[in-house]
Each structure stands twice: as C-alpha cells, then as structure tokens.
Coordinates of C-alpha atoms in Angstrom, one line a residue:
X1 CA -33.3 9.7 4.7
X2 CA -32.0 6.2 3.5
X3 CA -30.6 3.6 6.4
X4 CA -27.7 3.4 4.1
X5 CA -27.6 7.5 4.3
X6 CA -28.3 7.3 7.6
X7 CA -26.0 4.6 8.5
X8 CA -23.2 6.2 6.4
X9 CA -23.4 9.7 8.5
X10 CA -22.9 8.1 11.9
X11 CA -19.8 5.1 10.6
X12 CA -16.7 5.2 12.3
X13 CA -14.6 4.1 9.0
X14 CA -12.1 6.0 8.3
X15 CA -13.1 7.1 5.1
X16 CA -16.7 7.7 5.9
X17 CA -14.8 10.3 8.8
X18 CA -12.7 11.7 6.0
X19 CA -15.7 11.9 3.8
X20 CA -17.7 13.7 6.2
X21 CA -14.8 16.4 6.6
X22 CA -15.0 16.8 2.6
X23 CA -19.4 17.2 2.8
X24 CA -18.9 20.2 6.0
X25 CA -17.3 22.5 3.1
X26 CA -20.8 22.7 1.5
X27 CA -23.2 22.0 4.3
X28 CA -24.5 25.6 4.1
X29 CA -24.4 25.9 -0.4
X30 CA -23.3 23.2 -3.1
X31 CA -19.8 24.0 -4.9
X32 CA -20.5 26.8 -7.5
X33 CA -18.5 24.7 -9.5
X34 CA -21.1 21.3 -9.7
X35 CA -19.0 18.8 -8.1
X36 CA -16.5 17.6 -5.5
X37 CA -13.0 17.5 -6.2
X38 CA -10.6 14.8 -5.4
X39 CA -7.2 14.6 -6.6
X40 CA -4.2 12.6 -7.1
X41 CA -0.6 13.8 -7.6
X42 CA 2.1 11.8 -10.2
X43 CA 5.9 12.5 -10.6
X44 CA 6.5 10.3 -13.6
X45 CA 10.0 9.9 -13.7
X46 CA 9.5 6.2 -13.1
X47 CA 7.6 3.5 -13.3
X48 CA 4.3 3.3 -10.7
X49 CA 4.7 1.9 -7.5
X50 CA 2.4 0.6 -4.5
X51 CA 2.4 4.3 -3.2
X52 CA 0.8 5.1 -6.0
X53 CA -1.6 1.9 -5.8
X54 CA -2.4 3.1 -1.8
X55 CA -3.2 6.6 -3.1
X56 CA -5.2 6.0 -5.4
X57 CA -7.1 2.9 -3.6
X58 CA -7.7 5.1 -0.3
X59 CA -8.7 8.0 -2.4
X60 CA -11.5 6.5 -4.3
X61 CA -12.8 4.8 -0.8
X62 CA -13.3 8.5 0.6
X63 CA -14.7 9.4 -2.6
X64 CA -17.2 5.9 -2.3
X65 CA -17.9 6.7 1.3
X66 CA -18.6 10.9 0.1
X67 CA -21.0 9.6 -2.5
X68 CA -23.0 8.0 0.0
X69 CA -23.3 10.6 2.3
X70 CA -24.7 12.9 -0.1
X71 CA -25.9 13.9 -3.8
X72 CA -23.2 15.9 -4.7
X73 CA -21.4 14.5 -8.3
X74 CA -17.6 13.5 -7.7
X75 CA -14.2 13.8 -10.0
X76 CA -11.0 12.4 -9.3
X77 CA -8.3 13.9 -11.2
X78 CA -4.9 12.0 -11.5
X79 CA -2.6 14.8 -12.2
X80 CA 1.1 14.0 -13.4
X81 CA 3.3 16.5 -13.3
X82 CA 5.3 15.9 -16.5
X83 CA 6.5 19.2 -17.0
X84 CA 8.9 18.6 -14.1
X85 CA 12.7 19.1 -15.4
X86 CA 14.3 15.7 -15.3
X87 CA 17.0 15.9 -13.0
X88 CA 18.9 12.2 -13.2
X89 CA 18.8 10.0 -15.7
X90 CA 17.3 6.7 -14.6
X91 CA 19.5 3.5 -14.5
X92 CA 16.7 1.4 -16.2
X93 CA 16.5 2.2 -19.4
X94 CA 17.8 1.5 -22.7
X95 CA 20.3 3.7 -23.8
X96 CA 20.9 5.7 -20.6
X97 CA 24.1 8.0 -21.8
X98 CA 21.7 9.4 -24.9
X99 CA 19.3 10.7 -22.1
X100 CA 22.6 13.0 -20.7
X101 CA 21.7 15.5 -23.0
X102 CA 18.4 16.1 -22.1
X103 CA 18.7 16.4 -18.3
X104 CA 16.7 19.8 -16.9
X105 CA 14.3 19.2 -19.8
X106 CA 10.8 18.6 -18.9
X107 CA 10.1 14.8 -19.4
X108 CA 7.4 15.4 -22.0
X109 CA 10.4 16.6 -24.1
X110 CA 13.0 14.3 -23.5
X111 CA 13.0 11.4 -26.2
X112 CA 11.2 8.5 -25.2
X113 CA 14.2 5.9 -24.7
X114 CA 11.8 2.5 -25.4
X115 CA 11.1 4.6 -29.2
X116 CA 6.9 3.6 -27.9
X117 CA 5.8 7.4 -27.5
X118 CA 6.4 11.0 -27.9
X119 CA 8.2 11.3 -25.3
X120 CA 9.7 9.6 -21.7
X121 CA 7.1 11.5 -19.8
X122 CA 4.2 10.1 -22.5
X123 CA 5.3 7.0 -21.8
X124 CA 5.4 7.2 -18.4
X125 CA 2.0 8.7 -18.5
X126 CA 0.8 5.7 -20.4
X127 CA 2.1 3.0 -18.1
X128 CA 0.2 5.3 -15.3
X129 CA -2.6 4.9 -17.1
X130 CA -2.6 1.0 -17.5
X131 CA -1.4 0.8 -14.4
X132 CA -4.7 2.1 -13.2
X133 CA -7.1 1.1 -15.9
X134 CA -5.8 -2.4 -14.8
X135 CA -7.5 -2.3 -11.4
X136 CA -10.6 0.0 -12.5
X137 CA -9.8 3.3 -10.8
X138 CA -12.4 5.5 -12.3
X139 CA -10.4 8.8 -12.7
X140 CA -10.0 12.0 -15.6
X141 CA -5.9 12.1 -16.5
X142 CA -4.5 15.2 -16.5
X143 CA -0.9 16.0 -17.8
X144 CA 0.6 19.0 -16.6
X145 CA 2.4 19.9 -20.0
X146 CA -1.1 19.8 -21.1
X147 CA -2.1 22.0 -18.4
X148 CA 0.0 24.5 -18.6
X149 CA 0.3 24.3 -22.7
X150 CA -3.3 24.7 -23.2
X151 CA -3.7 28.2 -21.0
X152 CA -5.7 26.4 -18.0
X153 CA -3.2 27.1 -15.9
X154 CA -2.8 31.1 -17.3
X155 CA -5.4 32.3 -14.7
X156 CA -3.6 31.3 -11.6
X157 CA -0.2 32.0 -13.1
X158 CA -1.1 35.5 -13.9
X159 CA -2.8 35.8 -10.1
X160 CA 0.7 34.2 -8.9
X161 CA 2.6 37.3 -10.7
X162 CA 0.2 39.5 -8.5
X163 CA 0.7 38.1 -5.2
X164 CA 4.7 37.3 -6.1
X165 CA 5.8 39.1 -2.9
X166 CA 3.5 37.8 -0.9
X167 CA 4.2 33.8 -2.4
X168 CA 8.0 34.5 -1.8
X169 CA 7.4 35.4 1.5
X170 CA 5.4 32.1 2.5
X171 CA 8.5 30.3 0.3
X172 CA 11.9 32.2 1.8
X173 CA 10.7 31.5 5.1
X174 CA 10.9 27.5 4.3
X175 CA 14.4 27.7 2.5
X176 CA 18.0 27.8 3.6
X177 CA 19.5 31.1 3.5
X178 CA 22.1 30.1 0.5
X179 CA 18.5 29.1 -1.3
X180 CA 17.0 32.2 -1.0
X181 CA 19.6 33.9 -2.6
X182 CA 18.3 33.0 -6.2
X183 CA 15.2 31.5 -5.4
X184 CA 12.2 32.0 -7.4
X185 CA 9.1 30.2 -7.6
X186 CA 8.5 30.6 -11.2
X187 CA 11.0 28.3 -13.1
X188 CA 11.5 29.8 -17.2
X189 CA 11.7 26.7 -19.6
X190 CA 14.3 28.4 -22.4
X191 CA 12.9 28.8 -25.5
X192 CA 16.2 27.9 -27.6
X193 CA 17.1 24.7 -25.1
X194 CA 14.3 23.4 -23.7
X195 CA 15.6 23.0 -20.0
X196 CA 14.1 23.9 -16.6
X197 CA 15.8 26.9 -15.4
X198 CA 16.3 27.6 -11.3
X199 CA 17.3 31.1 -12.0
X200 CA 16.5 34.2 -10.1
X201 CA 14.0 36.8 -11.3
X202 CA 15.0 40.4 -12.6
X203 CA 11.7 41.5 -12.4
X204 CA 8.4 40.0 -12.1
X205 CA 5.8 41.9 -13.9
X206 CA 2.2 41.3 -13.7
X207 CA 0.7 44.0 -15.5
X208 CA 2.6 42.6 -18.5
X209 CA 2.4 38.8 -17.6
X210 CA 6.0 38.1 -18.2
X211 CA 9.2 37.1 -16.6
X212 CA 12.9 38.8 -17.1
X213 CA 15.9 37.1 -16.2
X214 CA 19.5 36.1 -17.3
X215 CA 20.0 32.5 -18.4
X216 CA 22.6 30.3 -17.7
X217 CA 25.0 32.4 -20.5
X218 CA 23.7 35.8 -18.9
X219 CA 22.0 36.5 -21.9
X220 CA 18.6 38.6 -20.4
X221 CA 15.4 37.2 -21.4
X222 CA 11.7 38.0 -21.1
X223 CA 9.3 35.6 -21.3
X224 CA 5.8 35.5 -21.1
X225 CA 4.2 33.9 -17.7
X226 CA 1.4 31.5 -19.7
X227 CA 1.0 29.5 -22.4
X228 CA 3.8 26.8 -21.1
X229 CA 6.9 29.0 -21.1
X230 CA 7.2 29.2 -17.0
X231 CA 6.6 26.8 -14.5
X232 CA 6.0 27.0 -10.8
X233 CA 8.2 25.5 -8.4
X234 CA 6.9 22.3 -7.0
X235 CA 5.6 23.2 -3.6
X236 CA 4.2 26.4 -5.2
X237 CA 2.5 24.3 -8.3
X238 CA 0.8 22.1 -5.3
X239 CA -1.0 24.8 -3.5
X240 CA -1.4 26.8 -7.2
X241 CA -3.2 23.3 -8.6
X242 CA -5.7 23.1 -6.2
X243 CA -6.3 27.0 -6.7
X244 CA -6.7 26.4 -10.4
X245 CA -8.9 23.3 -10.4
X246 CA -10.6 23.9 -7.2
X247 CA -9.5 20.8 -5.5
X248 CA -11.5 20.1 -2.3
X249 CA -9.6 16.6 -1.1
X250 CA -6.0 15.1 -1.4
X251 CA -3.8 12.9 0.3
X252 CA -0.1 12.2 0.4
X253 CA 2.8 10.8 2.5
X254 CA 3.7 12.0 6.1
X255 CA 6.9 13.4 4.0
X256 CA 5.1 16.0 2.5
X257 CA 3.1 17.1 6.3
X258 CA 5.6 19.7 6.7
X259 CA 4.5 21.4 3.5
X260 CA 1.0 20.9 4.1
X261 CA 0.9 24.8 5.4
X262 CA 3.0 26.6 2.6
X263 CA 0.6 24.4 0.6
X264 CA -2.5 25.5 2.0
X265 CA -1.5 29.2 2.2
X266 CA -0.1 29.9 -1.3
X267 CA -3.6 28.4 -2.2
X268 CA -5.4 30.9 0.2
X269 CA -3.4 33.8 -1.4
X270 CA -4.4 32.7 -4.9
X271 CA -7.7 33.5 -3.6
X272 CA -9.0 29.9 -3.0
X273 CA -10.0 27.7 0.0
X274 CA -7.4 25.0 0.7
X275 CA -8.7 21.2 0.3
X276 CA -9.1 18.9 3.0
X277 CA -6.0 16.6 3.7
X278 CA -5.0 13.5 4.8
X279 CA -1.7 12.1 5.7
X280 CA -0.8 9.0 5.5
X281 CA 1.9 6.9 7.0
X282 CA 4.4 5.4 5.3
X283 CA 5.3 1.9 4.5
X284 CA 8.5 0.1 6.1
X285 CA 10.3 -3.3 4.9
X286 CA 10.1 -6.1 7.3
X287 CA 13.8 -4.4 8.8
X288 CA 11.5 -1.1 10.1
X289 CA 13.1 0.6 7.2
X290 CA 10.8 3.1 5.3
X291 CA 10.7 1.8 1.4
X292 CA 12.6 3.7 -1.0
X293 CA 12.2 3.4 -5.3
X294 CA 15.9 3.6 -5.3
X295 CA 16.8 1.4 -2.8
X296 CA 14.3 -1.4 -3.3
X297 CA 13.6 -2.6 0.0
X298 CA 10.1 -3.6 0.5
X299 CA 7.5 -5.4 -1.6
X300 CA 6.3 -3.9 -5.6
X301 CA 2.9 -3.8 -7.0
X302 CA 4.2 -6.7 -9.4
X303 CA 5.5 -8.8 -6.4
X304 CA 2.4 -8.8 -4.7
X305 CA 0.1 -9.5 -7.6
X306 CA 2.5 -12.9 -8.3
X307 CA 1.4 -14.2 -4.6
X308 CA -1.7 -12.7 -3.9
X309 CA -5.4 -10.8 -5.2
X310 CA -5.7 -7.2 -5.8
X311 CA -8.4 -7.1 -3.0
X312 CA -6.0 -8.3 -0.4
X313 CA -3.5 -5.3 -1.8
X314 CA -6.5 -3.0 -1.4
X315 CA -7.4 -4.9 2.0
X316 CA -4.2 -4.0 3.5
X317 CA -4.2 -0.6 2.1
X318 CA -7.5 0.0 4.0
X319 CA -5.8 -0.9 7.3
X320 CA -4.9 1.6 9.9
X321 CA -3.8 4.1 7.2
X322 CA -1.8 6.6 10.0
X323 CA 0.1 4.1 11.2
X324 CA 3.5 2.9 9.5
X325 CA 3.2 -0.5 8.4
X326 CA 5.4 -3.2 7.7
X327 CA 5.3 -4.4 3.8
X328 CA 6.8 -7.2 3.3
X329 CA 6.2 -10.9 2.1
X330 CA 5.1 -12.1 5.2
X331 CA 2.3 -9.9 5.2
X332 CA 0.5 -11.3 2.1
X333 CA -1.3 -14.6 3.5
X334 CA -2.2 -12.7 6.5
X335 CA -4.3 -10.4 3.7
X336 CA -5.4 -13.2 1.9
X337 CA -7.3 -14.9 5.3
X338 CA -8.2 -11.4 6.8
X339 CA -9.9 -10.4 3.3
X340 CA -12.1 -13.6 2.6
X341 CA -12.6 -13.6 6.4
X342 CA -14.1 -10.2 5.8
X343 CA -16.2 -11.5 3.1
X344 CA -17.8 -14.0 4.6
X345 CA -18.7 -11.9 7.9
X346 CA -20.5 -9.4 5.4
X347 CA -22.9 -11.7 4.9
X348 CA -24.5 -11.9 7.8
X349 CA -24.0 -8.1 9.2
X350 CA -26.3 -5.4 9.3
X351 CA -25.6 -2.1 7.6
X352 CA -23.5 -0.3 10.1
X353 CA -21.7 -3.1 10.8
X354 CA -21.3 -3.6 6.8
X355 CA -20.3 0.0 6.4
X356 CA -17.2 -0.6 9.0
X357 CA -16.2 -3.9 6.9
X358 CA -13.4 -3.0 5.1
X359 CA -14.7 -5.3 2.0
X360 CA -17.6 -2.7 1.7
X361 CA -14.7 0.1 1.0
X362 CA -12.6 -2.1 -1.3
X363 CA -15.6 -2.7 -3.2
X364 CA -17.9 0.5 -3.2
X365 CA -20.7 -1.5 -1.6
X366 CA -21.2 -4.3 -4.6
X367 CA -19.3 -6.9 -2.2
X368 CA -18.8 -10.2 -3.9
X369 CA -18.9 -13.7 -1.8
X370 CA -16.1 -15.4 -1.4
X371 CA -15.6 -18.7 -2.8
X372 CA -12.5 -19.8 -0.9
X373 CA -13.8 -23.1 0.5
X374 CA -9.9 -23.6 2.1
X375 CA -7.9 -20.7 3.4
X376 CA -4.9 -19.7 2.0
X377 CA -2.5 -20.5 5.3
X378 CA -4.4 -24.1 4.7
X379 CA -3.3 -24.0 1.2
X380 CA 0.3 -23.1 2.0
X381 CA 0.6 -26.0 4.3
X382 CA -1.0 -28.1 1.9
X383 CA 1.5 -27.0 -1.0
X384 CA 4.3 -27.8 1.2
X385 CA 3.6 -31.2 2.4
X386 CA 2.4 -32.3 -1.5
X387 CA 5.6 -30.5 -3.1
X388 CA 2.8 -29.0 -5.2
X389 CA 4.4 -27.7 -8.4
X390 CA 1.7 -26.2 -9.8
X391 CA -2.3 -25.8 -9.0
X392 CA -3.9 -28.6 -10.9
X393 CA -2.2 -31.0 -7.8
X394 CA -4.1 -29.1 -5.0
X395 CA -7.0 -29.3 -7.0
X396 CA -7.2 -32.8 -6.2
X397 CA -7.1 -32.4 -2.4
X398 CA -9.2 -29.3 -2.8
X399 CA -11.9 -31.6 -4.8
X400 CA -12.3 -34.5 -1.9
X401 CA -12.8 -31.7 0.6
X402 CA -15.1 -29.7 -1.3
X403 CA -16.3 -31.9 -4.0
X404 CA -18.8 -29.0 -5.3
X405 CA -15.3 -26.4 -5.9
X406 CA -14.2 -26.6 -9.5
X407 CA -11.7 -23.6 -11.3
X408 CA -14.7 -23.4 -13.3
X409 CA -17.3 -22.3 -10.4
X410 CA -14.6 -21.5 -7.9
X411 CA -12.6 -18.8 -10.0
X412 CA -11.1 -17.2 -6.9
X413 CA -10.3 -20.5 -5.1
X414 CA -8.3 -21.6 -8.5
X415 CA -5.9 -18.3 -8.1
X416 CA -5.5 -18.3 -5.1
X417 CA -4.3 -22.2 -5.4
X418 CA -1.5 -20.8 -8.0
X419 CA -0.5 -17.9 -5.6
X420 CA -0.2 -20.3 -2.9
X421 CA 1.7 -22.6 -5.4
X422 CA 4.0 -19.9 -6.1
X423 CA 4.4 -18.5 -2.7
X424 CA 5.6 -22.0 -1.2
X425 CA 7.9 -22.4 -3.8
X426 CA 10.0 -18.9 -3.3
X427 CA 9.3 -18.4 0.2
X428 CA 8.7 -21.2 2.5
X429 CA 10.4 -24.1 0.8
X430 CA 13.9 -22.5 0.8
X431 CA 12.7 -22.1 4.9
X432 CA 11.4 -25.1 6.0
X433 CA 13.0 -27.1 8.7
X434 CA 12.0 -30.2 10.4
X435 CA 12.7 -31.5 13.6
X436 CA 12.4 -34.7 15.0
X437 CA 9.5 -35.2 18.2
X438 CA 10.8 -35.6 21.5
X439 CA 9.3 -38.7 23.6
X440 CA 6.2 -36.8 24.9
X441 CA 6.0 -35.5 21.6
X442 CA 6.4 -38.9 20.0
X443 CA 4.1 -40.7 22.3
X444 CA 2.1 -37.9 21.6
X445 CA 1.8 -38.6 17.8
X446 CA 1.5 -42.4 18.0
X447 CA -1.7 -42.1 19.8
X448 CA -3.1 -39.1 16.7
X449 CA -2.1 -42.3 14.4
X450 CA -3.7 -44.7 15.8
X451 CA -7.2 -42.4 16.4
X452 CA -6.7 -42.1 12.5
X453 CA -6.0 -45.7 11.5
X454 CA -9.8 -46.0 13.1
X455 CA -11.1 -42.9 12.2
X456 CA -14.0 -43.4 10.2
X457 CA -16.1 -40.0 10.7
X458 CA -14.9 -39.2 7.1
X459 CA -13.8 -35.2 6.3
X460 CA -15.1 -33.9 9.5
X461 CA -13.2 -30.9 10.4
X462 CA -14.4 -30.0 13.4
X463 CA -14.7 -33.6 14.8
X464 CA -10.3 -34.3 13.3
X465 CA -9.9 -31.4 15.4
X466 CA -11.6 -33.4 19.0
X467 CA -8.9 -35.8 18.4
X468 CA -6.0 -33.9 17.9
X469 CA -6.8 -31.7 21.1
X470 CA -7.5 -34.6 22.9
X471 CA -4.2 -36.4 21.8
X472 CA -2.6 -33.1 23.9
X473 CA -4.8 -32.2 26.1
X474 CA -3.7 -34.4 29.3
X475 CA 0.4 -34.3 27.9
X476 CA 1.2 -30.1 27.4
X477 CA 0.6 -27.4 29.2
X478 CA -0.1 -25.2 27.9
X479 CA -1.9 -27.2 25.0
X480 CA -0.5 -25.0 22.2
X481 CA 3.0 -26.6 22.5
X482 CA 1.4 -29.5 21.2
X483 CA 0.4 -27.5 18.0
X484 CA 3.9 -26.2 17.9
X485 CA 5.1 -29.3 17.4
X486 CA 3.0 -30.6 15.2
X487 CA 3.9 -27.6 12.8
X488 CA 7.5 -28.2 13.4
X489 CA 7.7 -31.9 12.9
X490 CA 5.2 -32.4 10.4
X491 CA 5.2 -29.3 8.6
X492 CA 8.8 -28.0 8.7
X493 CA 7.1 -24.6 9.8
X494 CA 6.6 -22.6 13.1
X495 CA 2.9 -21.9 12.8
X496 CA 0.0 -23.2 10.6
X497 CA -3.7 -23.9 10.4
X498 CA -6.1 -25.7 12.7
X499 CA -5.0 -29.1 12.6
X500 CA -8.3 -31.0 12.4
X501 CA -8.8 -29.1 9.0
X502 CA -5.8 -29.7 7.3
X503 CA -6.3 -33.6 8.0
X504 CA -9.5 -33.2 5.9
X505 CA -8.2 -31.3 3.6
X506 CA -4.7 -33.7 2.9
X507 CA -6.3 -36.9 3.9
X508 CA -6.5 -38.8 6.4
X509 CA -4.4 -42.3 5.1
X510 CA -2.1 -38.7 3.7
X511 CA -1.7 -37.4 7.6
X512 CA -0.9 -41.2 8.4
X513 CA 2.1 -41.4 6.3
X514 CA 3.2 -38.2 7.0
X515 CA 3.4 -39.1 10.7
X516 CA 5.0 -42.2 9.9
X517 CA 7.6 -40.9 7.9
X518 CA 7.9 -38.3 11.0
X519 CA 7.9 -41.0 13.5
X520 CA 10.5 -42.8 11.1
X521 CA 13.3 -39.9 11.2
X522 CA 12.0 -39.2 7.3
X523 CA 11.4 -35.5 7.1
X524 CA 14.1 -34.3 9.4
X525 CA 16.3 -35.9 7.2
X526 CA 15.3 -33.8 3.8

C-alpha cells in the first residue's frame, strides 16, 4: 500500500471520513455496476446560486478523497429535474405575463422567455452547465425530461406501480390529513395541455403500466406510466432516482434531513440500497438569518467572484460544513489570508498533515504555490491609505517591496490587487472613520516618527515591526491598544495588518506623512 493510500485511510478530513463511509458499501465485492455513484440534485427554476456552488465543490472533494482510498472508477451525475411543473412565474424575466399561460407545465416546455433555447428549463440547464464548466467540475448532465422521455426511468416507474401501496404508505404518513385526501405520488402530465397534474388516482395498475384518473374537467383518462407521460412526486422521484441510477452518495441541505428516511425507504422498496448522506448546514447573512433566493440576503456566486478567487469560495466551502455559517462580505478577506496561508503551509508538511490541508481538497492533490508576496488585509489597508482606484497604483508599492512580483510572473498577486481595489472601494471606504490620537497616543506616534525619519534598515518587516512595539511597549497595557489606535487614527479602520509590514509595504517617507497629516488633525477631518 501507497503512503498516500495509507495516509488517506487513517485522515481525519471530513471528506476522506465521508469517503471512507462511501468505500464500506463494497469492502466485501465491487459494485456489479463498475463504478461509484455520486450525485447532484438541480431545480432549475432559476438561475444557480452558491448552494449549488457548495454542493457541487464538497461533492467532488469526497469524490477526490474516495479516489484515493481505492481503485474503484467514479461518476458524478448532476441531475436537474426539469420536468418539474413550474409553479410561479419568476419576476426576472422578460416578458413575465406571457409565462401566465404556461404555469404547471414542466419547464422544458414552457417557452424560453430570453428566445436563446428550446425552452426555460433548456436554458436554465445551460446556464447550469456554464455555471459549472466555468469552475471545472468534472460531472455527466442529466435532464430529467430526458430521463424520463427516453424510458430510463420506465424500469423504476413500472416497479413503483408494484409497490404503490406500500410507497403511499411511507408518503401519507408524512402529509397533512387534507393532503392525503387526493394525494398521489405519480403526477399525469396531460396530453392535450401539457400541465403537471396533482390529481388523485382512480386506479393504479401495474399489470398494464398505466394510470386512470379524472382531470381537472373530470374527463377520465388513462395514461401509460413510462415514456414521459407520469411523473413522480418530488420526494418520491428522490428516493426512485437513486433506485434507477444506483446512486451510492449525495448531499443536501439540513432542510431536506427530515426527508432523508421516506427518501431512503421508497429507495429500499424499489428494491435498492439507499446511498450514503450527508447533511450540510446552511448558510446565514451576517444578521443570523438563513439566505433565501427570494429574499436576497446573503452574498451570490457573482458577488464573491467581484472581490475575491474561486479557491477562497471553495476554501470556505470546505470549512466546518455541519455548522451554519455566516456568508457575508466580511467573510471574503478572511478567505483570501486563510487560503494562501494554507498554501504556503503545504509546502513544508508531510503527507498526513497535507491530506488535512484544506488546499489539498480544493485542489484534488495538484496544490499550486501561492504567489501572494502581500496579504490581502495588507492590500486593503494599502488601497485605502493610496485611494487606489484601480491595481496598476498598488503595483507600484507592491514592486518596491517585492521588486521580483510582476502581473506577468505573479498572476494571482495581480487579481487579487483588483479584488482588493474593488472591495475598498464598495465596502470599506463608505466605512472608514478617523479619529484623532489622544496625548499618550500622540506622544506615542511622535516617537514612531522620529524612529522613521532615522530609519535606515530599508524594507525590513520584521525589524519596522521592533520599533513600532517598542514605541508602545512601556505606554499601553495591554500593548494591543497601541495597535488599536494606530488602525483607528491612521487607517480609519478598527483592525488591520502587522504594522511593521505595512510600513514596508507603503513606505517609510509614505508612513511619515501619513502620521504627520495624523498628528496635524488631517485625516479626521476627511
């Protein structure tokens, strides 16, 4: 056995845990079927969000961490259930009132209201796709019009017809009693109209493979179960999907955790072994509140991209993935540091410890090196004493500290310089405050100025840092109100990065002025 193997079967990261859960269903005999199924479940009657980002992300680190455990080929399926009815029409669109007419129909049939595919649920299925494709995910796309169309899904659907008794029992015992009344968990699309219909079942008959029931104008119909006239329900199309495609892993939101059994045992009574799951908590805005699509709290995929690198989405993704997080702006530099933090420890750590680095999960074990030569809280604070409008001005501070750092050779370093750019500009310039020093602070800052005005230890870091500690070690107690107050006066912020570092980074004549214009009343004026 490999050290990595070896390594692999023995890490406490979460998804090498998960993983191992996934490799005990075939520790006696390999699937019959030649491979380990993970799957990912769509509703695209909207655009994708960062749920769908965190799904997918934590997904294919199990599937990384599986893959090392073991031999055993992997699939991930990405599975949109298109053939859903659409029950609202969505407020951003063109054209809203001319999707009225189509509500109840399954979204693959319902015109596509942009006029760039077949249908709304094609089109949401493409910008899925892109969505995905645009960070690398490797996956196979399945559409569940497709599914259902194509007689992949007959199999199951017939079985279902079988065990219909036993199914609605699982299902009644979940519903309100007003529900079960008319419940049924095969849903009839009409042949003449096209819609989704929640109507109750006549008769069920699985000798024949069809359906009989009265539609909406109590005309009786009977409809065949397969070929893509019936549907099932949604919580019985969960459990009937892993039955039909053999699914062995998939994850989803604490919402669903109270369907996790009536998933698991309409699955069992199709005649399959339910998958292994994992729950995940949700996300909350920076108010505790979960985030909601229709409310818009909380942060989009889009918003984070503007400030920050997909790694430091998938970073925080990785993160403590049962515990509710907040998700908010604040959060982003945080991620930035953390990640390239991450990066550089990797370097130096031996497997195990490599395996537990969440970089080695973000990147399936090809971990780049990081080539941010400032950190991004540095570059923030930099941004907002330069006014920085856009990157090309840090680049000149970034260039005297780091003369060898170009965009060219330092790709990472340049984007992160625009994020930071960026993020000053919405977020902490609209915030910034200064205050003027009080007398211990003031005395405090003449003597930093005059250790500069002789300073001549050039860009030092480490050795700036000595004298600004000294400058407060005998005056506050404890020394990190000196810090505090540093931030505050000179930086208009209440935290920010070691000191002695952004004085190489600015400039030392730079921190000069800066004080002086402190000293002078200046900033607390702006």
């Amino acid at each position: 056995m490999s050290e990595m193997r070896e390594a692999a079967l023995q890490s406490k990261a979460w998804p090498f845990e998960e993983a191992r859960r996934v490799l005990k269903r075939y520790q006696n005999k390999p699937p019959e079927k030649g491979h380990v199924l993970f799957e990912t479940g769509y509703g695209p009657s909207g655009l994708p969000h960062i749920g769908t980002f965190g799904e997918v992300a934590r997904t294919t680190m199990i599937r990384r961490a599986f893959e090392q455990l073991c031999d055993i080929p992997t699939r991930l399926i990405c599975f949109s259930d298109d053939l859903d009815g659409m029950r609202k029409v969505p407020a951003n669109v063109p054209d809203p009132e001319a999707l009225a007419e189509h509500l109840q129909k399954p979204l693959t049939s319902v015109p596509d209201p942009f006029g760039t595919h077949d249908s709304f649920g094609d089109h949401n299925n493409a910008m899925l796709r892109r969505f995905l494709d645009t960070f690398g995910f490797e996956y196979e796309f399945y559409s569940a019009t497709e599914f259902y169309g194509s007689g992949k899904f007959d199999e199951i659907l017939l079985r279902a017809a079988e065990k219909y008794d036993e199914i609605m029992e699982v299902m009644l015992k979940s519903l309100r009693e007003e529900r079960r009344q008319t419940y049924s968990i095969f849903l009839p699309i009409h042949p003449q109209t096209g819609r989704v219909m929640y109507v109750p079942m006549k008769e069920v008959n699985a000798k024949d493979g069809t359906v009989t029931f009265d539609d909406e104008d109590g005309t009786e119909m009977t409809l065949p179960l397969t070929g893509g006239n019936v549907k099932l329900q949604w919580k019985p199309d969960f459990g009937a999907r892993w039955a039909a495609l053999g699914v062995d892993f998939e994850m989803y939101g604490k919402d669903h955790s109270t369907n996790t059994p009536i998933y698991d045992k309409i699955c069992r009574i199709l005649g399959e072994k339910a998958p292994e799951h994992f729950t995940y908590e949700l996300f909350l805005d920076e108010n505790g509140q979960k985030i909601s699509k229709s409310s818009g709290n909380g942060l989009t995929i889009d918003e984070w991209l503007t400030y920050a690198s997909t790694e430091s989405l998938s970073y925080f993704m990785y993160l403590k993935p049962k515990t509710a997080k907040r998700m908010y702006f604040d959060v982003i530099p945080k991620a930035m540091d953390e990640y390239h933090q991450q990066l550089r420890a990797f370097e130096t750590q031996d497997i195990k410890a490599q395996l537990n680095n969440p970089v080695w999960h973000i990147h399936g074990g090809d971990v780049p090196k990081s080539d941010m030569v400032v950190p991004f809280s540095m570059l923030l604070n930099l941004a907002s004493v330069s006014s920085a409008e856009d990157k090309s001005q840090m680049w000149g501070f970034i260039q005297r500290y780091a003369p060898e750092a170009t965009p060219e050779t330092h790709p990472g370093m340049d984007a992160a310089a625009g994020y930071a750019v960026r993020y000053y500009n919405d977020f902490v310039k609209p915030t910034k405050v200064f205050r003027a020093p009080s007398d211990l602070e003031r005395e405090a800052l003449e003597d930093l100025r005059a250790r500069l005005v002789a300073w001549e230890g050039g860009l030092d870091a480490e050795a700036l840092q000595s004298e600004v500690f000294a400058c407060g070690r005998d005056r506050f107690d404890p020394l990190r109100q000196w810090f505090t107050a540093l931030y505050e006066v000179l930086l208009g912020a209440s935290q920010g990065p070691r000191f002695g570092g952004f004085i190489a980074l600015y400039g030392v004549q730079e921190t000069i002025d800066l004080i002086d214009d402190a000293l002078a009343g200046k900033l607390a004026e702006d």
